[in-house]
mmCIF file with all atom_site columns, C-alpha atoms in Angstrom:
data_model
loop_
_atom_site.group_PDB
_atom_site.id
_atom_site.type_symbol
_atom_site.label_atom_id
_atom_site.label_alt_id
_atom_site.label_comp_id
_atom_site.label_asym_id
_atom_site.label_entity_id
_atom_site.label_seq_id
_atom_site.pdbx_PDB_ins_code
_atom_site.Cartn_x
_atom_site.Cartn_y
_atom_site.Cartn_z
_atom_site.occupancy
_atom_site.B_iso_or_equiv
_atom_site.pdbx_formal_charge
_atom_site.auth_seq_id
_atom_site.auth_comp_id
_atom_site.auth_asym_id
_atom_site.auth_atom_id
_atom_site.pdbx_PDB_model_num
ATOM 1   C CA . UNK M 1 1   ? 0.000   0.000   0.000   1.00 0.00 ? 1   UNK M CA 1
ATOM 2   C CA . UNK M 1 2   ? 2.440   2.908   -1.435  1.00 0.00 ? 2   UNK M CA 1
ATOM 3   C CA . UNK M 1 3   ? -0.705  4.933   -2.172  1.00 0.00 ? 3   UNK M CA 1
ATOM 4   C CA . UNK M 1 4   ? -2.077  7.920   -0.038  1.00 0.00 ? 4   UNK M CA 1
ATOM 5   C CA . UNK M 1 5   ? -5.755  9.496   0.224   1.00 0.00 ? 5   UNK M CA 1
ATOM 6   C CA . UNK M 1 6   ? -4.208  12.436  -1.422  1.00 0.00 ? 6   UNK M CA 1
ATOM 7   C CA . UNK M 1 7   ? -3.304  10.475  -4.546  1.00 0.00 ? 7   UNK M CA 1
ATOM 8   C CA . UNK M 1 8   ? -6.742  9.315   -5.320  1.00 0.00 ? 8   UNK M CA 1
ATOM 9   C CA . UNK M 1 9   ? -8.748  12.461  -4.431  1.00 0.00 ? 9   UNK M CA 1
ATOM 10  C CA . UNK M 1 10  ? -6.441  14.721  -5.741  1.00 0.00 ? 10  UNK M CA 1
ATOM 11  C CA . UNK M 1 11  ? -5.263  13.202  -9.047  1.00 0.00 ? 11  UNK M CA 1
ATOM 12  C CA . UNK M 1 12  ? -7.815  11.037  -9.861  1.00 0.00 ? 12  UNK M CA 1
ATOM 13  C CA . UNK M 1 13  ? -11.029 12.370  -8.165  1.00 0.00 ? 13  UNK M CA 1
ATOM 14  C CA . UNK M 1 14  ? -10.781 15.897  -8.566  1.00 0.00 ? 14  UNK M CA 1
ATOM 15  C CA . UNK M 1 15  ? -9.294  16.228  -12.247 1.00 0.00 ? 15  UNK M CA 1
ATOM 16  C CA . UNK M 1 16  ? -13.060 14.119  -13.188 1.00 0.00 ? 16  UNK M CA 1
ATOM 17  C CA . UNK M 1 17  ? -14.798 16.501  -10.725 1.00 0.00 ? 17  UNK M CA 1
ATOM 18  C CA . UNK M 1 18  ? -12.859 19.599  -12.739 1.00 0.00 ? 18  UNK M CA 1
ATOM 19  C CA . UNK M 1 19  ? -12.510 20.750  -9.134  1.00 0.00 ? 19  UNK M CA 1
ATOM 20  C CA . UNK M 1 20  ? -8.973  21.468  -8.685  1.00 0.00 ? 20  UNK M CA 1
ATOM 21  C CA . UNK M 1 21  ? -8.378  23.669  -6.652  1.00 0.00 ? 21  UNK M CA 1
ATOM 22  C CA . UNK M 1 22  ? -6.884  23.118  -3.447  1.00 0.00 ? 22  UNK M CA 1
ATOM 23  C CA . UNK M 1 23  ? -8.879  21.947  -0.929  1.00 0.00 ? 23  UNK M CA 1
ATOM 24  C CA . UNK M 1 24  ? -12.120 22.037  -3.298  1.00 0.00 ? 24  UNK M CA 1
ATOM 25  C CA . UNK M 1 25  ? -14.946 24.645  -4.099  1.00 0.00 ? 25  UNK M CA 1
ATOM 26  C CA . UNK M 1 26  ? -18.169 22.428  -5.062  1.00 0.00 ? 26  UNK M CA 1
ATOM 27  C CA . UNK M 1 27  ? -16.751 19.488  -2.944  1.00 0.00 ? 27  UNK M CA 1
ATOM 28  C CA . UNK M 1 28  ? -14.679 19.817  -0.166  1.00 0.00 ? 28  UNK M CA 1
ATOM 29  C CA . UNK M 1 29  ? -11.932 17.456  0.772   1.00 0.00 ? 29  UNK M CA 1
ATOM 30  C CA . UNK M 1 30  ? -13.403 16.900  4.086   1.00 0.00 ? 30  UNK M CA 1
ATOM 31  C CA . UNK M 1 31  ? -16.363 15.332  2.148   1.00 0.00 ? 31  UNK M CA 1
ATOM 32  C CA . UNK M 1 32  ? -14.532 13.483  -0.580  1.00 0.00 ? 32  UNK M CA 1
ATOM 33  C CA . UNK M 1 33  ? -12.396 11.911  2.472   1.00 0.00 ? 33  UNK M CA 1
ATOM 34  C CA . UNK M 1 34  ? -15.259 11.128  4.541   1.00 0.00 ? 34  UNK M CA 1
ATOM 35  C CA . UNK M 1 35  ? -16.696 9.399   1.080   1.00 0.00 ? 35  UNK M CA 1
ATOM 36  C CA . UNK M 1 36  ? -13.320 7.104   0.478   1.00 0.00 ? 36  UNK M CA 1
ATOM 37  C CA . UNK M 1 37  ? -13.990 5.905   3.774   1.00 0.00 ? 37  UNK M CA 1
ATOM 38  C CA . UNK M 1 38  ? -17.060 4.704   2.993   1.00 0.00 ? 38  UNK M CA 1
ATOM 39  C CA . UNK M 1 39  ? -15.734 2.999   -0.192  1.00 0.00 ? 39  UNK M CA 1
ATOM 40  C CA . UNK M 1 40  ? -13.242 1.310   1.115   1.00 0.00 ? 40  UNK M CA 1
ATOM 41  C CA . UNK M 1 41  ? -15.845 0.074   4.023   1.00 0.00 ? 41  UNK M CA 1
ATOM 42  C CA . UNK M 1 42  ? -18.298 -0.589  1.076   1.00 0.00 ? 42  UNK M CA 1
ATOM 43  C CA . UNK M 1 43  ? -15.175 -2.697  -0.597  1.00 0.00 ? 43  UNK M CA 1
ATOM 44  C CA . UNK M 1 44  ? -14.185 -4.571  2.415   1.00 0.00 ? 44  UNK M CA 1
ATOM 45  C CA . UNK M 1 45  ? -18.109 -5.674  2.903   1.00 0.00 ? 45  UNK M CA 1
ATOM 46  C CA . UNK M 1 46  ? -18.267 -6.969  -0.614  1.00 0.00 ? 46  UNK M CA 1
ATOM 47  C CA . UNK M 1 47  ? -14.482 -8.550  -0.655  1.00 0.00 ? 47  UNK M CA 1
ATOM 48  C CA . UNK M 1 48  ? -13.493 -9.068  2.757   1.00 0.00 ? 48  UNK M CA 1
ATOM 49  C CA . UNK M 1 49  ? -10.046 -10.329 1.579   1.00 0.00 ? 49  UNK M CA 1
ATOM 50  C CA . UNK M 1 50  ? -9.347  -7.048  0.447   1.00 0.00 ? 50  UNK M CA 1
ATOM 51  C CA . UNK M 1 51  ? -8.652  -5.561  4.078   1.00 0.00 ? 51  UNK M CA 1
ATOM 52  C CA . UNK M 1 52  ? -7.333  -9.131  4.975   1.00 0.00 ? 52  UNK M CA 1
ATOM 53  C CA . UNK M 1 53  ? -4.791  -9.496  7.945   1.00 0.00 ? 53  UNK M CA 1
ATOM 54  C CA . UNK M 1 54  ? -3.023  -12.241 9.329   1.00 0.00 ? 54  UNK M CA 1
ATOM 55  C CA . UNK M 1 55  ? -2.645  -11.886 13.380  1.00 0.00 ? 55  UNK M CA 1
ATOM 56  C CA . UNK M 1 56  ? -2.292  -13.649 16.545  1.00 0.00 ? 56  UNK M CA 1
ATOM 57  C CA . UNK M 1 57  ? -5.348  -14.665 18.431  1.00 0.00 ? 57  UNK M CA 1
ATOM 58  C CA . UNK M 1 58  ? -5.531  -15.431 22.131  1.00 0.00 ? 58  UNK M CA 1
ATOM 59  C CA . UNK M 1 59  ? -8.933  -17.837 22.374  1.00 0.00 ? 59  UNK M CA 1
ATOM 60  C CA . UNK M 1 60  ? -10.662 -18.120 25.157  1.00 0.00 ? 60  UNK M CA 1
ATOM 61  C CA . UNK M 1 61  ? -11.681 -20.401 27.345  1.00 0.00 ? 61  UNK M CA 1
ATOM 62  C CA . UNK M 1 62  ? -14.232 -23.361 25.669  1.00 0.00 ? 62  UNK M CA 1
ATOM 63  C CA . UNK M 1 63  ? -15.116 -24.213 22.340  1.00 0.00 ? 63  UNK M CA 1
ATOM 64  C CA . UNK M 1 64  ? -16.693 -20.463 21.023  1.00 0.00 ? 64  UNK M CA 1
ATOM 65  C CA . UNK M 1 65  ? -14.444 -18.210 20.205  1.00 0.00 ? 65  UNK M CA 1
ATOM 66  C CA . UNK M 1 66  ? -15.346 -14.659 19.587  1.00 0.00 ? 66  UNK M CA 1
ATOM 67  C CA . UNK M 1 67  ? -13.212 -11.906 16.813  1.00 0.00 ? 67  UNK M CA 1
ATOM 68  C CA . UNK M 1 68  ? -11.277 -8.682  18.160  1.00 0.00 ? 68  UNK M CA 1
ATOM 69  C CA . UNK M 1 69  ? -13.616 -5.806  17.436  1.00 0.00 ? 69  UNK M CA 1
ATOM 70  C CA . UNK M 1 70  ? -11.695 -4.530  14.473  1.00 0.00 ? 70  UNK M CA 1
ATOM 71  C CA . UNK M 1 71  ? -12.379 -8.012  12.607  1.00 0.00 ? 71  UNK M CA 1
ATOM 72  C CA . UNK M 1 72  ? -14.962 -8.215  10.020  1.00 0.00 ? 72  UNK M CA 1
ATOM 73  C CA . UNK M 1 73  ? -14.541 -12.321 9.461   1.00 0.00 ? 73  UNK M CA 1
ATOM 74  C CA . UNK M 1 74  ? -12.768 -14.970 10.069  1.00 0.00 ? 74  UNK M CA 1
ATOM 75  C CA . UNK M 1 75  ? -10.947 -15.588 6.735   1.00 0.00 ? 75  UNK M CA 1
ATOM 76  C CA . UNK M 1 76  ? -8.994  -18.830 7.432   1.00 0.00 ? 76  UNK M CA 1
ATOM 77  C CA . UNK M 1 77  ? -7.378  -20.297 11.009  1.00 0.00 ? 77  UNK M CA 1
ATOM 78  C CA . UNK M 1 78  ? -3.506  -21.310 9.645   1.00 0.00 ? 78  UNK M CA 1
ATOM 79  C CA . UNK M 1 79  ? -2.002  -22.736 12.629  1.00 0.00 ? 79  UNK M CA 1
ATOM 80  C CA . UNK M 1 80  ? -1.103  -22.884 16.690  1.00 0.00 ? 80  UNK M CA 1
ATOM 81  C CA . UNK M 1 81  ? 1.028   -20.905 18.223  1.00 0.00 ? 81  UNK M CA 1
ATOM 82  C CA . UNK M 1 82  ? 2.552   -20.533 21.362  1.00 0.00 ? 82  UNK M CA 1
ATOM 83  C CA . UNK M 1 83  ? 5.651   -17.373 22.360  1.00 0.00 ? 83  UNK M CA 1
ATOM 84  C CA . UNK M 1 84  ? 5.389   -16.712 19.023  1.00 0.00 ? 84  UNK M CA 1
ATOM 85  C CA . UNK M 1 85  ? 6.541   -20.256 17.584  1.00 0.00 ? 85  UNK M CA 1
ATOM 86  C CA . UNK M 1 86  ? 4.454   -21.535 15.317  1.00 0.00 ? 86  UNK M CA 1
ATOM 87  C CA . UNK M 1 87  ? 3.043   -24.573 15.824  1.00 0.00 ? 87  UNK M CA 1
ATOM 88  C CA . UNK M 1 88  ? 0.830   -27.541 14.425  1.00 0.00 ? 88  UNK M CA 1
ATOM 89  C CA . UNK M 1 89  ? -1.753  -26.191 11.392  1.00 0.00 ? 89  UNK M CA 1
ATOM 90  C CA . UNK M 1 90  ? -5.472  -26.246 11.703  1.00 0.00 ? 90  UNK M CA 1
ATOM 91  C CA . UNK M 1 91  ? -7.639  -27.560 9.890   1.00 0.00 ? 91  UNK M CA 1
ATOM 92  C CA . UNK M 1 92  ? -10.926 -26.227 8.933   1.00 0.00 ? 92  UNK M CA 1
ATOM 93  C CA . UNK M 1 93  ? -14.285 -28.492 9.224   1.00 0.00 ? 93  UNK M CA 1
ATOM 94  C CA . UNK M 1 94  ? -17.993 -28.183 8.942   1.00 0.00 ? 94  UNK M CA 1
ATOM 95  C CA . UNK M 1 95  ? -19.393 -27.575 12.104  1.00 0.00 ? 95  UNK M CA 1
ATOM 96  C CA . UNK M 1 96  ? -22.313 -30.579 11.452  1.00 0.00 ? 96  UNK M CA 1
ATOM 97  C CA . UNK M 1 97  ? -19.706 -32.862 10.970  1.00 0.00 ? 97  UNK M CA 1
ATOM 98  C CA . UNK M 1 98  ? -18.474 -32.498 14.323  1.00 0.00 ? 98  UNK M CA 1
ATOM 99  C CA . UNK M 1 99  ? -21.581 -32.796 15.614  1.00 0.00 ? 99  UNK M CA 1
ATOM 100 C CA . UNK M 1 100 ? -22.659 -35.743 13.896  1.00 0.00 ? 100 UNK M CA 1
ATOM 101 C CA . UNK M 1 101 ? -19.235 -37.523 14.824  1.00 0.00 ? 101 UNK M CA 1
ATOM 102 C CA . UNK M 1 102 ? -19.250 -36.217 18.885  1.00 0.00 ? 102 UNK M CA 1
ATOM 103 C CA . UNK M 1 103 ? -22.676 -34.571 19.567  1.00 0.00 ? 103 UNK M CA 1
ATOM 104 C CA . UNK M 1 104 ? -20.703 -33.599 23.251  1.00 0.00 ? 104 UNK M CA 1
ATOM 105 C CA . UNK M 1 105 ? -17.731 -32.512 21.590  1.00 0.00 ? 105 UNK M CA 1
ATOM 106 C CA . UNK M 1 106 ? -17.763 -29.263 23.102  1.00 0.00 ? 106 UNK M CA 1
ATOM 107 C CA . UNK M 1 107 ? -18.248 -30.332 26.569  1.00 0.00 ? 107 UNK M CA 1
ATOM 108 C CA . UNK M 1 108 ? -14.725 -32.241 25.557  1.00 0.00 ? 108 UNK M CA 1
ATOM 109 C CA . UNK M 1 109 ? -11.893 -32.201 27.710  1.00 0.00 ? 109 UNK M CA 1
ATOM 110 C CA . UNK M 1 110 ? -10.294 -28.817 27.105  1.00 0.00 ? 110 UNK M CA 1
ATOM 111 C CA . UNK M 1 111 ? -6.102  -28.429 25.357  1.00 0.00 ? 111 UNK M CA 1
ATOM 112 C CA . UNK M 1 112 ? -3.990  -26.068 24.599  1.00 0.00 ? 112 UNK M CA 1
ATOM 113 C CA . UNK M 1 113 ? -3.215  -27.375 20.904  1.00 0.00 ? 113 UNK M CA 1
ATOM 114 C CA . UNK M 1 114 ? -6.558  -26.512 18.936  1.00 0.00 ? 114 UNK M CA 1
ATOM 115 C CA . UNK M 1 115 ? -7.012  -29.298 15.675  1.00 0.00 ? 115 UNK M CA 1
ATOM 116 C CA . UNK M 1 116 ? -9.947  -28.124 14.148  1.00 0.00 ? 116 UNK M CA 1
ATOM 117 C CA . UNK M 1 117 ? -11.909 -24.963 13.484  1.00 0.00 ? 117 UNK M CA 1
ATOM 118 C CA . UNK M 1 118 ? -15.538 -24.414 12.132  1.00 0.00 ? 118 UNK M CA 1
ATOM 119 C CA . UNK M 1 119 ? -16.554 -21.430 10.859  1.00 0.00 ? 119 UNK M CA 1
ATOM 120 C CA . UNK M 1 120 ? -20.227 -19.677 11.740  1.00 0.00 ? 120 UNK M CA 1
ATOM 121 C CA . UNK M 1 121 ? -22.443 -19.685 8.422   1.00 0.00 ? 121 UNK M CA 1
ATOM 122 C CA . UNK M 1 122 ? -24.761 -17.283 10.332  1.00 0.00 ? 122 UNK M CA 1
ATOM 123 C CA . UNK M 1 123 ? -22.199 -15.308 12.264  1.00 0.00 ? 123 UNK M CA 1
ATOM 124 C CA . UNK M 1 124 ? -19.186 -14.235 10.598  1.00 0.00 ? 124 UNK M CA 1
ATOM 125 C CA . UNK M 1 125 ? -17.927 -12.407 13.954  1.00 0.00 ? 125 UNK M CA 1
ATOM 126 C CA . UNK M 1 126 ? -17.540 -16.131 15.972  1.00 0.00 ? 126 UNK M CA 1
ATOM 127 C CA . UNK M 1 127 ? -16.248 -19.637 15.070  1.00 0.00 ? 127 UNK M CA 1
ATOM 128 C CA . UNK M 1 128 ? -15.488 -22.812 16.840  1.00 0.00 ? 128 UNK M CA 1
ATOM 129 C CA . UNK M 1 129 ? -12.875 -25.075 17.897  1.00 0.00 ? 129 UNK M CA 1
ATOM 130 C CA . UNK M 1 130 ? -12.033 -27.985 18.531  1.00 0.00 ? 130 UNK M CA 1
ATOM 131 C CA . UNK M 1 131 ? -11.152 -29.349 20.884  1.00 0.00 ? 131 UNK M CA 1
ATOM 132 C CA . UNK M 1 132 ? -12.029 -26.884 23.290  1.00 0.00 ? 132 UNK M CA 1
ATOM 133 C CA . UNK M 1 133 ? -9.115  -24.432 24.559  1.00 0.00 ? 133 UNK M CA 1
ATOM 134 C CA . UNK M 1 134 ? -8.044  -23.877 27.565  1.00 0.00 ? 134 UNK M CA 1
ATOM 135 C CA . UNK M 1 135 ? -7.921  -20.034 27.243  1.00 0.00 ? 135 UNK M CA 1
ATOM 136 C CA . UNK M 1 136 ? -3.630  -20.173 28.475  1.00 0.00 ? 136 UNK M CA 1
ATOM 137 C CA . UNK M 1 137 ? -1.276  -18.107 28.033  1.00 0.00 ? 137 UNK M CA 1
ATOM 138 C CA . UNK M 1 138 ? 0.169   -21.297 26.005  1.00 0.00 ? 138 UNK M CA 1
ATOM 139 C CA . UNK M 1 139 ? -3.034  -21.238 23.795  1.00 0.00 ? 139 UNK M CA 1
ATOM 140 C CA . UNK M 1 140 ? -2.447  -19.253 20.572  1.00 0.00 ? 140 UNK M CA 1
ATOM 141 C CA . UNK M 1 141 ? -3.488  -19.398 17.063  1.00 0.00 ? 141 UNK M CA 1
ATOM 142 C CA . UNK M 1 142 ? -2.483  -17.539 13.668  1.00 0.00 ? 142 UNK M CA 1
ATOM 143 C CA . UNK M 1 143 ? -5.593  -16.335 12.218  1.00 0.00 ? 143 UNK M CA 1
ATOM 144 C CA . UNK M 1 144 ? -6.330  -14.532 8.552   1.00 0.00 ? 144 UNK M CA 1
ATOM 145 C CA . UNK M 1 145 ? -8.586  -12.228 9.437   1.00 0.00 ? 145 UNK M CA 1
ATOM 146 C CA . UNK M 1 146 ? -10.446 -9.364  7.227   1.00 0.00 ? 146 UNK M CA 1
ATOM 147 C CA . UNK M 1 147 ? -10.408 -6.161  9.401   1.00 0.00 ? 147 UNK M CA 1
ATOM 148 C CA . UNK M 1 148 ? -12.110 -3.062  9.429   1.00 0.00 ? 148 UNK M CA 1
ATOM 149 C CA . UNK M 1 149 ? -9.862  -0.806  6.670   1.00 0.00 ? 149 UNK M CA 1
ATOM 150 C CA . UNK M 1 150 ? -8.172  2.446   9.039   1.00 0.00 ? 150 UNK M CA 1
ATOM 151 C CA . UNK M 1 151 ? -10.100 5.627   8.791   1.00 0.00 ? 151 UNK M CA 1
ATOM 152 C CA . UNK M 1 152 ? -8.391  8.175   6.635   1.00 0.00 ? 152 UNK M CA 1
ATOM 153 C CA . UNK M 1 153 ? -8.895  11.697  7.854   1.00 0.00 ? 153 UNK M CA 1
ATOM 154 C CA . UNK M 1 154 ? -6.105  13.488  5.973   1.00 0.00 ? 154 UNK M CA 1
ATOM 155 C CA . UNK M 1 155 ? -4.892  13.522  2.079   1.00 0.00 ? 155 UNK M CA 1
ATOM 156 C CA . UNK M 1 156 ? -1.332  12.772  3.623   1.00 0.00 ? 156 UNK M CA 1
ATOM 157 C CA . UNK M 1 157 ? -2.815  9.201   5.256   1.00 0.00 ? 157 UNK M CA 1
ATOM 158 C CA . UNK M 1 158 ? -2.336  5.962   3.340   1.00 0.00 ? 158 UNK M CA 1
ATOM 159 C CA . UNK M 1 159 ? -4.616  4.596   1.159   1.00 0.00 ? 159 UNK M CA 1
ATOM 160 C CA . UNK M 1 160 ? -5.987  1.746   3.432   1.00 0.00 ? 160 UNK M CA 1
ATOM 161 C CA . UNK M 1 161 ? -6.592  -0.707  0.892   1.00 0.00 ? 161 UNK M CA 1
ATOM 162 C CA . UNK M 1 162 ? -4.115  -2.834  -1.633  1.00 0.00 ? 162 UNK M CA 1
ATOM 163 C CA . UNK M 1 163 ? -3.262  -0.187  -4.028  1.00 0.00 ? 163 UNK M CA 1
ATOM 164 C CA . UNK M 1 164 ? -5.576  -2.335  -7.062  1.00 0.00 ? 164 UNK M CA 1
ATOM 165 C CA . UNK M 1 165 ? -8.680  -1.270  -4.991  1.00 0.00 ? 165 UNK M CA 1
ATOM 166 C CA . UNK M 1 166 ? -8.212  2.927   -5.476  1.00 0.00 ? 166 UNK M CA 1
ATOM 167 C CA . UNK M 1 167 ? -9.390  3.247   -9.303  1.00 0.00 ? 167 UNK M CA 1
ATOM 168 C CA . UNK M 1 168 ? -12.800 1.369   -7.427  1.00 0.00 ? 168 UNK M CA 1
ATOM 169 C CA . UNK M 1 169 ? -12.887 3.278   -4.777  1.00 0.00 ? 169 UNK M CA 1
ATOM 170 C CA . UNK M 1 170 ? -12.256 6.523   -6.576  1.00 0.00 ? 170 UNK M CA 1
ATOM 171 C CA . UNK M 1 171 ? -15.309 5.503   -9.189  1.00 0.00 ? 171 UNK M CA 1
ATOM 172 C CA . UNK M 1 172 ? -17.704 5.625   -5.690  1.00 0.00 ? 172 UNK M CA 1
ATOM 173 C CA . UNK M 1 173 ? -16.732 8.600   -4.426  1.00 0.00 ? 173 UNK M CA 1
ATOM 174 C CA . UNK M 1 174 ? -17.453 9.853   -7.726  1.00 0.00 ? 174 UNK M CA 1
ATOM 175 C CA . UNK M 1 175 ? -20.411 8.495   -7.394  1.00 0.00 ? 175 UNK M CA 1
ATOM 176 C CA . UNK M 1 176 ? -21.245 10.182  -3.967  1.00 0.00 ? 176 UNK M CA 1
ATOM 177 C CA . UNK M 1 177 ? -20.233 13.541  -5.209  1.00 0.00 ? 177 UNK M CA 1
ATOM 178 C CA . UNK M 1 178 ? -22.257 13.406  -8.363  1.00 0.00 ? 178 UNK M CA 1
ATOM 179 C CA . UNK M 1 179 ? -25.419 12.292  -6.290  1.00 0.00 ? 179 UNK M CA 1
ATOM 180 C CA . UNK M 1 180 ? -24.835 15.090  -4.277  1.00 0.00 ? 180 UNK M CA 1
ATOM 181 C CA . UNK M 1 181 ? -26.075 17.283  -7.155  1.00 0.00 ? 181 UNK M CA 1
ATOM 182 C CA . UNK M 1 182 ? -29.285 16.347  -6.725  1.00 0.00 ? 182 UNK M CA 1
ATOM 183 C CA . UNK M 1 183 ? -31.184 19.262  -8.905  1.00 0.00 ? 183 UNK M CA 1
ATOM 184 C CA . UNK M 1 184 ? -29.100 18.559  -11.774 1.00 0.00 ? 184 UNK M CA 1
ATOM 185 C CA . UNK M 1 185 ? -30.044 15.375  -14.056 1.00 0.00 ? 185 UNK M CA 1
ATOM 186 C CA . UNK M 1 186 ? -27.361 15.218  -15.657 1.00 0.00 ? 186 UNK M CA 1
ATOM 187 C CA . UNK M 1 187 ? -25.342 15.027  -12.536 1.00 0.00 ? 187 UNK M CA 1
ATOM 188 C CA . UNK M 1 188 ? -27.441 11.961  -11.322 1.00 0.00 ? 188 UNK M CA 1
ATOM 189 C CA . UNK M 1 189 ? -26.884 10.502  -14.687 1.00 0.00 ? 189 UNK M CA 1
ATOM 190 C CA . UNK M 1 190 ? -23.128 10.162  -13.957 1.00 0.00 ? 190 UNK M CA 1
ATOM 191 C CA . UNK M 1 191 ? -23.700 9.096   -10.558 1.00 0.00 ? 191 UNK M CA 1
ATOM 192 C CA . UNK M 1 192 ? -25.609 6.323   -11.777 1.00 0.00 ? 192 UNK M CA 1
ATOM 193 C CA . UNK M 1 193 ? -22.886 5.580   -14.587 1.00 0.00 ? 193 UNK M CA 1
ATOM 194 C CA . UNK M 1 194 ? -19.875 5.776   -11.776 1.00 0.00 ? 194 UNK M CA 1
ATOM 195 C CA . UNK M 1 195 ? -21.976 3.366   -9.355  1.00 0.00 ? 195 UNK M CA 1
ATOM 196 C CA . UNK M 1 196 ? -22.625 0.858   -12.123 1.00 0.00 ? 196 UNK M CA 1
ATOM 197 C CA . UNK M 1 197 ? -18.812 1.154   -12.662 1.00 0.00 ? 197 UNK M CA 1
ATOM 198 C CA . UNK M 1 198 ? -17.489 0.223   -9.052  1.00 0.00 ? 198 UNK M CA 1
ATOM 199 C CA . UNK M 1 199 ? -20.247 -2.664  -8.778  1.00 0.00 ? 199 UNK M CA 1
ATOM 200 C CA . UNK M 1 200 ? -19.259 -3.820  -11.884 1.00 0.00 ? 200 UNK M CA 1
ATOM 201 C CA . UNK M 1 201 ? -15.003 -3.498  -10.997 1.00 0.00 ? 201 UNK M CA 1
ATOM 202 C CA . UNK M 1 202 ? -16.160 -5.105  -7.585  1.00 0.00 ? 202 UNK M CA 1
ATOM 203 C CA . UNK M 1 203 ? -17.709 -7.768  -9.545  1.00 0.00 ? 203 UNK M CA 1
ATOM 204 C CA . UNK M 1 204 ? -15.042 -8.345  -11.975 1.00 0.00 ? 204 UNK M CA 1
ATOM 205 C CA . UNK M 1 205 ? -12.477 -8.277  -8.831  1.00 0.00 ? 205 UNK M CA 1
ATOM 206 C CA . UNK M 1 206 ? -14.220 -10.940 -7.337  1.00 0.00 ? 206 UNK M CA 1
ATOM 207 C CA . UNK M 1 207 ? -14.001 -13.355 -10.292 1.00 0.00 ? 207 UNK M CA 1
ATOM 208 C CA . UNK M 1 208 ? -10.040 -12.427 -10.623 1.00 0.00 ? 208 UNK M CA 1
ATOM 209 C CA . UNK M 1 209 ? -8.818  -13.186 -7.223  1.00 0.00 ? 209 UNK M CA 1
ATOM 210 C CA . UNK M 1 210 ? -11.187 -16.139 -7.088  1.00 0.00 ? 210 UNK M CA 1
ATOM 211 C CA . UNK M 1 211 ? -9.502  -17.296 -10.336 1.00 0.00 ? 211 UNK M CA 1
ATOM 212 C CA . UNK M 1 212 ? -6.393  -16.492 -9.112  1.00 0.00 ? 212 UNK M CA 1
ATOM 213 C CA . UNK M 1 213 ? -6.387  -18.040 -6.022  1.00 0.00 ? 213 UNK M CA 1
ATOM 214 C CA . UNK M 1 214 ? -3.883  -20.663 -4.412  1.00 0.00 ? 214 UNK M CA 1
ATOM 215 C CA . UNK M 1 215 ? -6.258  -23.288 -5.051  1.00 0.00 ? 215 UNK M CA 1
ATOM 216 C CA . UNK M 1 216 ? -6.967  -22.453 -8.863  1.00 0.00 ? 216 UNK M CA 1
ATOM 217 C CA . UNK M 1 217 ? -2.956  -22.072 -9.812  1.00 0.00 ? 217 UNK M CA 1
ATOM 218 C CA . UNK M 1 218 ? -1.557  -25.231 -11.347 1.00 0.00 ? 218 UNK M CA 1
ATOM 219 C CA . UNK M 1 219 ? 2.410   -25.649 -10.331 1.00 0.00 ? 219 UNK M CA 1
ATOM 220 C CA . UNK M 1 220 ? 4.644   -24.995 -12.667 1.00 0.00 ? 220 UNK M CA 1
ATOM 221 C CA . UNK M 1 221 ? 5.809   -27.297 -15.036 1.00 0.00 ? 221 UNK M CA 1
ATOM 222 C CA . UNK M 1 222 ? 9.385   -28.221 -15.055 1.00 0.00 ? 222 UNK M CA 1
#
């Protein structure tokens, strides 16, 4: 992320806007700021790998385990971890398998070394595992997680997204300052044309990484 706000309001924003001038006359950068927020929010709700983050989780006590507040969802658990050494992986599992298998499974005798994980398919905030942990200080895992993107309030702040996300973003802010023009038709015309543009980059973005994933790739021939 070499990008800062600056860098998509300033030269890609306001040169479509024709408002140039420093620090805006029709559309302040307070608003278009306050607007690339809300993209990149908008972003990270429709692609939550694109504000992914891999970090250390402490679990708690049983088999529920509940996110830190600035996590969105739980992406993928990768492995244990305990003083920072990493440790046996983690694999994932459907959470009806485990209870077809061991309907008391999470009454099971709690560890420190979690084996399996099961994500919510009704709340992406909380997942499971198994067997239950103890909630030690010797009871860690690595977690992908996607997180709430950092709120920009300045043009000098970075871009909180991967840098392939600020042509999207920049086409909703657009967007939002258009709309904003409400008397004008013409104005809501391009709104309507610079939504249908970010929904349709979103869209495209989601069939490219999806494509492009680890689990798509074929190894290279030798």
């Amino acid at each position: 992320m070499s990008l800062t706000i600056g860098n998509v309001i300033t030269d890609k924003v306001r040169v479509l806007l024709r408002d140039t001038d420093e620090g805006g006359i029709l559309w302040l950068d307070s608003e278009l700021i306050e607007w690339l927020n809300e993209a990149c929010l908008e972003i990270a709700r429709m692609r939550p790998a694109s504000s992914a983050s891999t970090l250390d989780f402490s679990p708690t006590a049983g088999a529920l385990q509940t996110l830190p507040p600035q996590a969105i969802l739980l992406l993928e658990a990768i492995c244990n971890q305990t003083a920072g050494v990493e440790g046996r992986a983690v694999r994932r599992v459907e959470r009806k398998d485990l209870d077809n298998e061991q309907p008391n499974w999470r009454s099971s005798t709690q560890t420190d070394m979690v084996m399996r994980y099961a994500s919510s398919s009704t709340d992406p905030r909380t997942f499971h595992v198994y067997p239950p942990s103890t909630g030690s200080a010797n009871a860690g895992l690595v977690l992908v997680m996607g997180v709430t993107p950092t709120v920009a309030t300045a043009l000098s702040d970075a871009f909180p997204l991967d840098d392939i996300f600020a042509p999207t973003a920049a086409n909703y802010v657009l967007y939002r300052a258009f709309h904003k023009q409400l008397e004008s038709q013409a104005s809501q015309q391009r709104a309507g044309d610079f939504l249908a543009m970010f929904n349709s980059q979103m869209g495209s973005t989601d069939s490219t990484l999806e494509n492009r994933g680890a689990d798509q790739r074929q190894p290279t021939p030798k």
